[in-house]
Short mmCIF file of C-alpha atoms in Angstrom, two decimals:
data_model
loop_
_atom_site.label_atom_id
_atom_site.label_comp_id
_atom_site.label_asym_id
_atom_site.label_seq_id
_atom_site.Cartn_x
_atom_site.Cartn_y
_atom_site.Cartn_z
CA UNK A 1 108.60 115.29 63.33
CA UNK A 2 105.32 117.96 62.94
CA UNK A 3 104.05 119.09 66.21
CA UNK A 4 100.08 119.26 65.95
CA UNK A 5 98.59 121.90 65.42
CA UNK A 6 97.61 124.72 68.79
CA UNK A 7 93.76 124.78 69.47
CA UNK A 8 92.17 127.53 69.80
CA UNK A 9 89.71 127.46 72.19
CA UNK A 10 88.86 130.65 73.64
CA UNK A 11 87.43 129.62 77.39
CA UNK A 12 83.76 132.19 76.64
CA UNK A 13 83.94 130.94 73.18
CA UNK A 14 83.94 127.67 73.89
CA UNK A 15 80.62 125.90 72.53
CA UNK A 16 81.10 122.50 74.45
CA UNK A 17 81.36 123.66 78.14
CA UNK A 18 81.98 119.97 78.90
CA UNK A 19 84.87 120.75 76.44
CA UNK A 20 86.03 123.22 77.87
CA UNK A 21 85.47 120.84 81.82
CA UNK A 22 87.43 118.51 80.54
CA UNK A 23 90.19 120.93 79.32
CA UNK A 24 90.76 123.00 82.53
CA UNK A 25 90.77 119.78 84.70
CA UNK A 26 93.62 118.20 81.70
CA UNK A 27 95.02 121.64 83.30
CA UNK A 28 94.74 121.10 87.29
CA UNK A 29 96.84 117.18 86.21
CA UNK A 30 98.97 118.21 84.55
CA UNK A 31 100.52 121.32 87.22
CA UNK A 32 100.07 118.74 90.33
CA UNK A 33 102.16 116.44 88.06
CA UNK A 34 104.81 118.57 87.49
CA UNK A 35 104.45 118.42 83.96
CA UNK A 36 103.32 121.38 83.34
CA UNK A 37 105.42 123.70 85.81
CA UNK A 38 105.03 127.44 83.67
CA UNK A 39 102.37 128.54 81.05
CA UNK A 40 104.88 128.23 78.63
CA UNK A 41 105.41 123.94 79.10
CA UNK A 42 101.22 123.80 79.84
CA UNK A 43 101.46 125.35 76.35
CA UNK A 44 103.42 122.40 74.76
CA UNK A 45 102.20 119.26 77.17
CA UNK A 46 98.05 120.38 76.14
CA UNK A 47 98.87 121.91 72.18
CA UNK A 48 97.80 124.57 72.58
CA UNK A 49 98.71 128.32 72.05
CA UNK A 50 100.71 130.11 75.01
CA UNK A 51 97.37 132.59 74.49
CA UNK A 52 94.85 130.46 74.88
CA UNK A 53 97.30 128.34 78.18
CA UNK A 54 97.09 131.92 79.62
CA UNK A 55 93.78 132.16 79.97
CA UNK A 56 93.35 128.53 81.50
CA UNK A 57 96.15 129.81 83.97
CA UNK A 58 94.19 133.04 84.31
CA UNK A 59 90.69 131.10 84.95
CA UNK A 60 91.91 128.40 87.45
CA UNK A 61 94.24 130.99 89.26
CA UNK A 62 91.16 133.98 89.58
CA UNK A 63 88.60 130.51 90.89
CA UNK A 64 91.32 129.36 93.55
CA UNK A 65 93.39 126.78 91.82
CA UNK A 66 96.30 127.73 90.78
CA UNK A 67 98.58 129.79 91.65
CA UNK A 68 101.79 131.53 90.79
CA UNK A 69 105.47 132.47 92.62
CA UNK A 70 109.46 132.19 91.95
CA UNK A 71 111.19 132.40 88.93
CA UNK A 72 112.06 129.05 86.47
CA UNK A 73 115.52 130.18 85.09
CA UNK A 74 115.68 127.81 82.54
CA UNK A 75 118.69 127.32 80.22
CA UNK A 76 117.74 130.23 77.67
CA UNK A 77 114.86 132.81 77.97
CA UNK A 78 113.41 134.33 80.15
CA UNK A 79 113.22 133.42 83.71
CA UNK A 80 108.83 132.04 84.12
CA UNK A 81 107.44 131.81 86.69
CA UNK A 82 106.71 128.47 88.56
CA UNK A 83 103.17 127.16 88.51
CA UNK A 84 101.61 125.11 91.78
CA UNK A 85 97.81 123.69 92.53
CA UNK A 86 96.86 125.23 95.49
CA UNK A 87 96.46 122.69 98.30
CA UNK A 88 93.68 125.08 100.66
CA UNK A 89 91.35 125.39 98.05
CA UNK A 90 90.68 121.33 98.33
CA UNK A 91 90.39 117.79 99.02
CA UNK A 92 89.62 114.54 98.14
CA UNK A 93 88.03 111.60 100.44
CA UNK A 94 90.06 107.88 99.57
CA UNK A 95 88.46 105.26 100.94
CA UNK A 96 89.28 101.38 100.72
CA UNK A 97 88.74 98.59 102.61
CA UNK A 98 88.78 94.25 102.27
CA UNK A 99 86.99 92.56 104.36
CA UNK A 100 89.33 93.26 107.88
CA UNK A 101 89.27 96.98 107.46
CA UNK A 102 88.51 99.97 106.26
CA UNK A 103 91.55 102.71 105.63
CA UNK A 104 90.61 106.31 104.17
CA UNK A 105 93.24 108.78 104.14
CA UNK A 106 93.45 112.58 103.38
CA UNK A 107 94.12 114.24 100.43
CA UNK A 108 95.02 117.86 99.71
CA UNK A 109 94.23 119.74 96.08
CA UNK A 110 97.12 120.01 95.17
CA UNK A 111 97.90 115.63 96.11
CA UNK A 112 99.16 115.66 99.48
CA UNK A 113 97.83 113.79 102.35
CA UNK A 114 97.30 115.61 105.36
CA UNK A 115 94.94 112.98 107.32
CA UNK A 116 94.75 109.15 107.78
CA UNK A 117 91.78 106.67 109.14
CA UNK A 118 91.88 103.49 109.86
CA UNK A 119 88.94 100.76 111.47
CA UNK A 120 88.84 97.15 111.71
CA UNK A 121 85.52 94.99 110.51
CA UNK A 122 84.41 92.86 112.38
CA UNK A 123 83.83 89.00 110.68
CA UNK A 124 80.06 90.28 110.44
CA UNK A 125 79.46 93.14 108.63
CA UNK A 126 76.83 93.21 106.54
CA UNK A 127 76.85 96.20 103.66
CA UNK A 128 74.45 98.44 105.44
CA UNK A 129 77.40 98.14 108.19
CA UNK A 130 80.81 98.95 106.06
CA UNK A 131 78.86 102.04 104.45
CA UNK A 132 78.00 103.50 107.38
CA UNK A 133 81.82 103.02 108.65
CA UNK A 134 82.72 104.51 105.51
CA UNK A 135 80.60 108.15 106.66
CA UNK A 136 81.55 108.01 109.99
CA UNK A 137 85.43 107.85 109.06
CA UNK A 138 84.83 110.81 105.62
CA UNK A 139 83.18 113.13 108.43
CA UNK A 140 86.32 112.40 111.25
CA UNK A 141 88.31 113.73 108.05
CA UNK A 142 85.88 116.77 107.34
CA UNK A 143 85.82 118.54 110.85
CA UNK A 144 90.31 119.84 109.90
CA UNK A 145 89.56 119.41 106.47
CA UNK A 146 90.73 123.39 104.70
CA UNK A 147 88.52 123.89 101.79
CA UNK A 148 85.78 122.32 99.65
CA UNK A 149 84.95 118.22 99.02
CA UNK A 150 85.49 118.13 95.31
CA UNK A 151 85.52 114.03 95.21
CA UNK A 152 85.44 110.63 96.86
CA UNK A 153 87.23 107.68 95.49
CA UNK A 154 86.42 104.37 96.46
CA UNK A 155 88.59 101.79 96.41
CA UNK A 156 86.12 98.81 96.67
CA UNK A 157 88.03 94.69 96.78
CA UNK A 158 86.37 92.14 94.00
CA UNK A 159 84.56 92.99 91.25
CA UNK A 160 83.34 96.64 90.78
CA UNK A 161 81.84 98.13 87.42
CA UNK A 162 83.08 102.42 87.92
CA UNK A 163 80.76 103.17 84.91
CA UNK A 164 77.76 102.49 86.37
CA UNK A 165 78.77 102.39 90.23
CA UNK A 166 78.46 100.01 91.85
CA UNK A 167 79.85 97.05 93.32
CA UNK A 168 79.41 93.56 91.73
CA UNK A 169 80.71 91.47 94.21
CA UNK A 170 83.32 89.99 97.05
CA UNK A 171 83.34 87.33 98.28
CA UNK A 172 84.17 87.77 102.02
CA UNK A 173 81.49 89.68 102.64
CA UNK A 174 78.28 88.55 103.06
CA UNK A 175 75.49 89.73 100.90
CA UNK A 176 78.03 91.97 99.51
CA UNK A 177 76.74 91.55 95.82
CA UNK A 178 74.94 94.85 92.96
CA UNK A 179 75.91 97.55 95.91
CA UNK A 180 74.82 100.60 94.41
CA UNK A 181 77.77 102.34 96.97
CA UNK A 182 78.25 105.59 93.75
CA UNK A 183 74.76 106.87 94.61
CA UNK A 184 74.21 106.56 98.15
CA UNK A 185 77.85 107.57 98.95
CA UNK A 186 77.10 110.72 96.32
CA UNK A 187 73.30 111.31 97.50
CA UNK A 188 75.03 111.94 101.75
CA UNK A 189 77.48 114.30 100.33
CA UNK A 190 76.48 115.58 97.68
CA UNK A 191 80.22 115.34 95.89
CA UNK A 192 81.21 113.18 93.00
CA UNK A 193 81.88 109.13 93.19
CA UNK A 194 84.99 107.30 91.70
CA UNK A 195 84.74 103.55 93.08
CA UNK A 196 87.46 101.65 91.53
CA UNK A 197 88.36 97.49 92.44
CA UNK A 198 90.85 98.25 95.16
CA UNK A 199 93.76 96.58 93.82
CA UNK A 200 93.32 98.67 90.07
CA UNK A 201 93.24 101.86 92.72
CA UNK A 202 96.76 101.20 94.40
CA UNK A 203 98.02 100.41 90.63
CA UNK A 204 97.41 104.73 90.82
CA UNK A 205 99.17 105.38 94.17
CA UNK A 206 102.35 103.36 92.89
CA UNK A 207 102.29 106.03 89.55
CA UNK A 208 101.53 108.87 92.32
CA UNK A 209 103.32 108.03 94.93
CA UNK A 210 105.30 104.84 94.09
CA UNK A 211 107.77 103.21 92.62
CA UNK A 212 105.46 103.18 88.81
CA UNK A 213 105.50 106.77 88.49
CA UNK A 214 107.73 106.69 85.39
CA UNK A 215 106.33 102.75 83.65
CA UNK A 216 103.94 102.78 81.98
CA UNK A 217 103.73 99.25 81.98
CA UNK A 218 103.32 97.39 85.27
CA UNK A 219 101.24 95.47 87.47
CA UNK A 220 100.28 94.97 91.22
CA UNK A 221 99.67 91.31 93.36
CA UNK A 222 97.69 91.85 95.39
CA UNK A 223 97.55 88.84 98.46
CA UNK A 224 95.40 89.98 100.89
CA UNK A 225 91.80 88.46 101.72
CA UNK A 226 92.32 87.32 98.79
CA UNK A 227 94.29 87.54 95.34
CA UNK A 228 93.98 89.63 92.59
CA UNK A 229 96.22 92.30 90.56
CA UNK A 230 96.01 95.18 88.54
CA UNK A 231 97.67 95.34 84.81
CA UNK A 232 99.07 98.52 83.62
CA UNK A 233 99.55 99.07 79.59
CA UNK A 234 101.00 101.52 77.28
CA UNK A 235 100.10 103.94 80.99
CA UNK A 236 96.21 102.35 80.96
CA UNK A 237 94.36 100.45 83.98
CA UNK A 238 93.12 97.21 82.41
CA UNK A 239 89.86 96.55 83.98
CA UNK A 240 88.35 93.99 80.64
CA UNK A 241 85.03 93.90 79.27
CA UNK A 242 82.79 93.24 82.83
CA UNK A 243 85.52 95.11 85.00
CA UNK A 244 87.29 91.47 86.33
CA UNK A 245 90.35 91.93 84.32
CA UNK A 246 92.81 89.88 86.84
CA UNK A 247 90.37 88.21 88.71
CA UNK A 248 93.76 85.41 88.86
CA UNK A 249 92.74 84.58 93.21
CA UNK A 250 90.00 82.53 91.28
CA UNK A 251 91.85 80.83 89.00
CA UNK A 252 91.43 76.36 89.69
CA UNK A 253 94.51 75.77 91.70
CA UNK A 254 96.66 72.22 91.55
CA UNK A 255 95.81 70.94 95.11
CA UNK A 256 92.29 71.66 94.93
CA UNK A 257 90.30 74.88 95.58
CA UNK A 258 91.62 78.19 94.14
CA UNK A 259 94.68 80.16 93.88
CA UNK A 260 93.65 82.42 97.17
CA UNK A 261 93.31 79.08 98.79
CA UNK A 262 97.12 78.86 98.73
CA UNK A 263 98.92 82.13 97.92
CA UNK A 264 96.59 84.86 99.61
CA UNK A 265 97.85 86.31 102.62
CA UNK A 266 95.94 83.92 105.30
CA UNK A 267 96.99 81.23 103.41
CA UNK A 268 100.57 81.79 103.31
CA UNK A 269 100.47 82.68 107.10
CA UNK A 270 98.75 79.58 108.07
CA UNK A 271 101.01 77.54 106.07
CA UNK A 272 103.99 78.58 107.07
CA UNK A 273 102.63 78.17 110.75
CA UNK A 274 101.30 74.68 110.41
CA UNK A 275 97.52 75.78 110.55
CA UNK A 276 94.95 74.58 109.72
CA UNK A 277 92.52 76.17 106.84
CA UNK A 278 90.05 77.27 109.40
CA UNK A 279 92.28 78.41 111.65
CA UNK A 280 91.41 82.18 112.49
CA UNK A 281 94.07 85.29 111.87
CA UNK A 282 96.06 86.87 114.00
CA UNK A 283 94.92 90.19 114.91
CA UNK A 284 97.74 91.58 113.10
CA UNK A 285 98.61 89.84 110.02
CA UNK A 286 101.29 91.69 108.69
CA UNK A 287 103.03 92.03 113.28
CA UNK A 288 102.44 88.43 112.85
CA UNK A 289 103.96 87.45 108.89
CA UNK A 290 106.93 89.92 109.87
CA UNK A 291 107.92 87.68 112.38
CA UNK A 292 108.21 84.83 109.59
CA UNK A 293 110.79 86.47 107.98
CA UNK A 294 113.92 84.59 108.79
CA UNK A 295 112.62 81.11 108.70
CA UNK A 296 113.15 78.97 105.56
CA UNK A 297 112.58 75.39 105.81
CA UNK A 298 110.89 73.64 103.58
CA UNK A 299 107.86 74.83 103.40
CA UNK A 300 108.43 78.36 102.34
CA UNK A 301 110.29 76.76 100.45
CA UNK A 302 107.11 75.46 98.61
CA UNK A 303 105.08 79.53 98.68
CA UNK A 304 108.33 80.35 96.61
CA UNK A 305 108.18 78.19 93.93
CA UNK A 306 104.34 78.10 92.98
CA UNK A 307 104.44 81.45 93.90
CA UNK A 308 107.07 81.78 91.35
CA UNK A 309 104.64 79.58 88.61
CA UNK A 310 102.10 81.80 88.60
CA UNK A 311 104.37 84.66 88.17
CA UNK A 312 106.15 83.32 86.00
CA UNK A 313 102.85 82.84 83.96
CA UNK A 314 101.91 86.51 83.57
CA UNK A 315 105.80 87.13 82.27
CA UNK A 316 104.76 85.40 79.66
CA UNK A 317 101.42 86.27 79.13
CA UNK A 318 101.48 90.30 79.82
CA UNK A 319 105.49 91.48 79.24
CA UNK A 320 105.05 93.95 81.97
CA UNK A 321 108.37 96.10 83.58
CA UNK A 322 108.26 95.59 87.07
CA UNK A 323 105.75 94.11 89.88
CA UNK A 324 105.00 95.69 92.63
CA UNK A 325 103.63 92.93 95.53
CA UNK A 326 101.78 94.82 97.98
CA UNK A 327 99.45 93.38 101.31
CA UNK A 328 100.81 91.49 104.84
CA UNK A 329 103.27 89.60 102.09
CA UNK A 330 105.77 92.71 102.06
CA UNK A 331 105.95 91.56 106.14
CA UNK A 332 107.91 88.45 104.93
CA UNK A 333 110.87 91.22 103.31
CA UNK A 334 112.81 91.61 100.11
CA UNK A 335 114.73 87.91 100.38
CA UNK A 336 111.33 87.08 99.93
CA UNK A 337 110.75 88.58 96.47
CA UNK A 338 114.00 87.90 95.44
CA UNK A 339 114.10 84.02 96.12
CA UNK A 340 110.71 84.70 93.88
CA UNK A 341 112.76 86.03 91.30
CA UNK A 342 115.71 83.05 91.29
CA UNK A 343 112.66 80.69 91.46
CA UNK A 344 112.02 81.70 88.49
CA UNK A 345 115.18 80.64 86.73
CA UNK A 346 114.00 76.98 87.23
CA UNK A 347 110.71 76.31 87.36
CA UNK A 348 110.17 78.37 83.26
CA UNK A 349 113.08 77.56 81.76
CA UNK A 350 112.18 80.10 78.89
CA UNK A 351 112.63 83.41 81.80
CA UNK A 352 115.65 81.57 82.38
CA UNK A 353 117.82 84.83 81.39
CA UNK A 354 115.46 87.32 81.88
CA UNK A 355 113.18 86.66 84.25
CA UNK A 356 110.18 89.26 85.53
CA UNK A 357 110.77 91.90 88.14
CA UNK A 358 109.40 91.40 91.19
CA UNK A 359 109.64 94.84 93.72
CA UNK A 360 108.12 94.62 97.00
CA UNK A 361 105.96 98.08 97.15
CA UNK A 362 107.24 101.30 99.28
CA UNK A 363 104.19 102.18 100.11
CA UNK A 364 102.35 101.60 103.50
CA UNK A 365 99.10 99.74 104.05
CA UNK A 366 96.63 102.78 103.38
CA UNK A 367 98.11 102.98 99.31
CA UNK A 368 94.95 101.70 98.34
CA UNK A 369 92.90 104.62 100.40
CA UNK A 370 95.77 106.98 98.84
CA UNK A 371 95.23 105.42 95.53
CA UNK A 372 91.54 105.81 95.79
CA UNK A 373 92.09 109.05 96.30
CA UNK A 374 94.66 109.56 93.39
CA UNK A 375 91.00 108.13 91.08
CA UNK A 376 89.16 110.85 92.47
CA UNK A 377 91.60 112.97 91.82
CA UNK A 378 92.60 111.95 88.44
CA UNK A 379 88.30 112.51 87.71
CA UNK A 380 87.82 115.48 89.11
CA UNK A 381 87.16 118.68 86.71
CA UNK A 382 85.42 122.18 87.79
#
């Protein structure tokens, strides 16, 4: 294999300061993710000369963003001092919401969660009220934070334009259309604000904090108020030409209506409990579903079959490594995922010998907020 040539880019002589910022940001990402644990390994992963990598490290240490400590003994050669990010250098706010609640987390510069908050939203919440509550949560996170607020990431339900920073449409909050959320929050806090669909944010949370750390191809299943998915192929999140990739909840459903009418978390709870489509929801939907974990009847079997058909169809299209179930339906336990996988063998005969791998995510309800903080971390540059 031919090694790529070194980049010889002295920090003081680089003509393009934006290139310099992005390369420094890449260096931090490599150290934060532990892909680079020393100056030597940083040079290797970034295809830099050892001298240039050393200049990057010296600069980032002078800025208080990295530090070296201890010695890492390799199989050959001299021991290397170990590189770390400085958690106390600053922090990122991660916000994620749906029609029922807003989650917020504070993540330090090393990517460690240091605080988390949650508030409920009323059924009559307006876009203005949602933005006010988001600001209140960020202010609460700031009270005991160490260092500077470096950025805000927001996982937004529905269709989002992350380039323009606009939340385009979400059917479950009245009036939530064309909301310039990034601009509004930037005006209040003066830091970069990064938006993305909340399920795409969760996909990053699985990469940084969950079970997808070593995967390049996986899908997030998000049956919550509605039903969307996030698709990762080749390590990249698929967004679509109009930033609407994954909105499978809008698929027409054979029994009438759309897919989310039958398979969202509220719809599944109503089906399992025999409630009407207009019946009110319990205050703790996750807990209410957990109480049904041992239910085994024709209704549950029908829900499992419906999920098997959807997941089987997705797998024939995407052929991905793993599917991670998120949201309140994780309360139905590992058996729910196992039964869906087994059912695929019969309802999608072509997948009988190798059905898709459906996993119940081990992340909690703050996965979206953690993912939003990850979006902000990955977008940050010094």
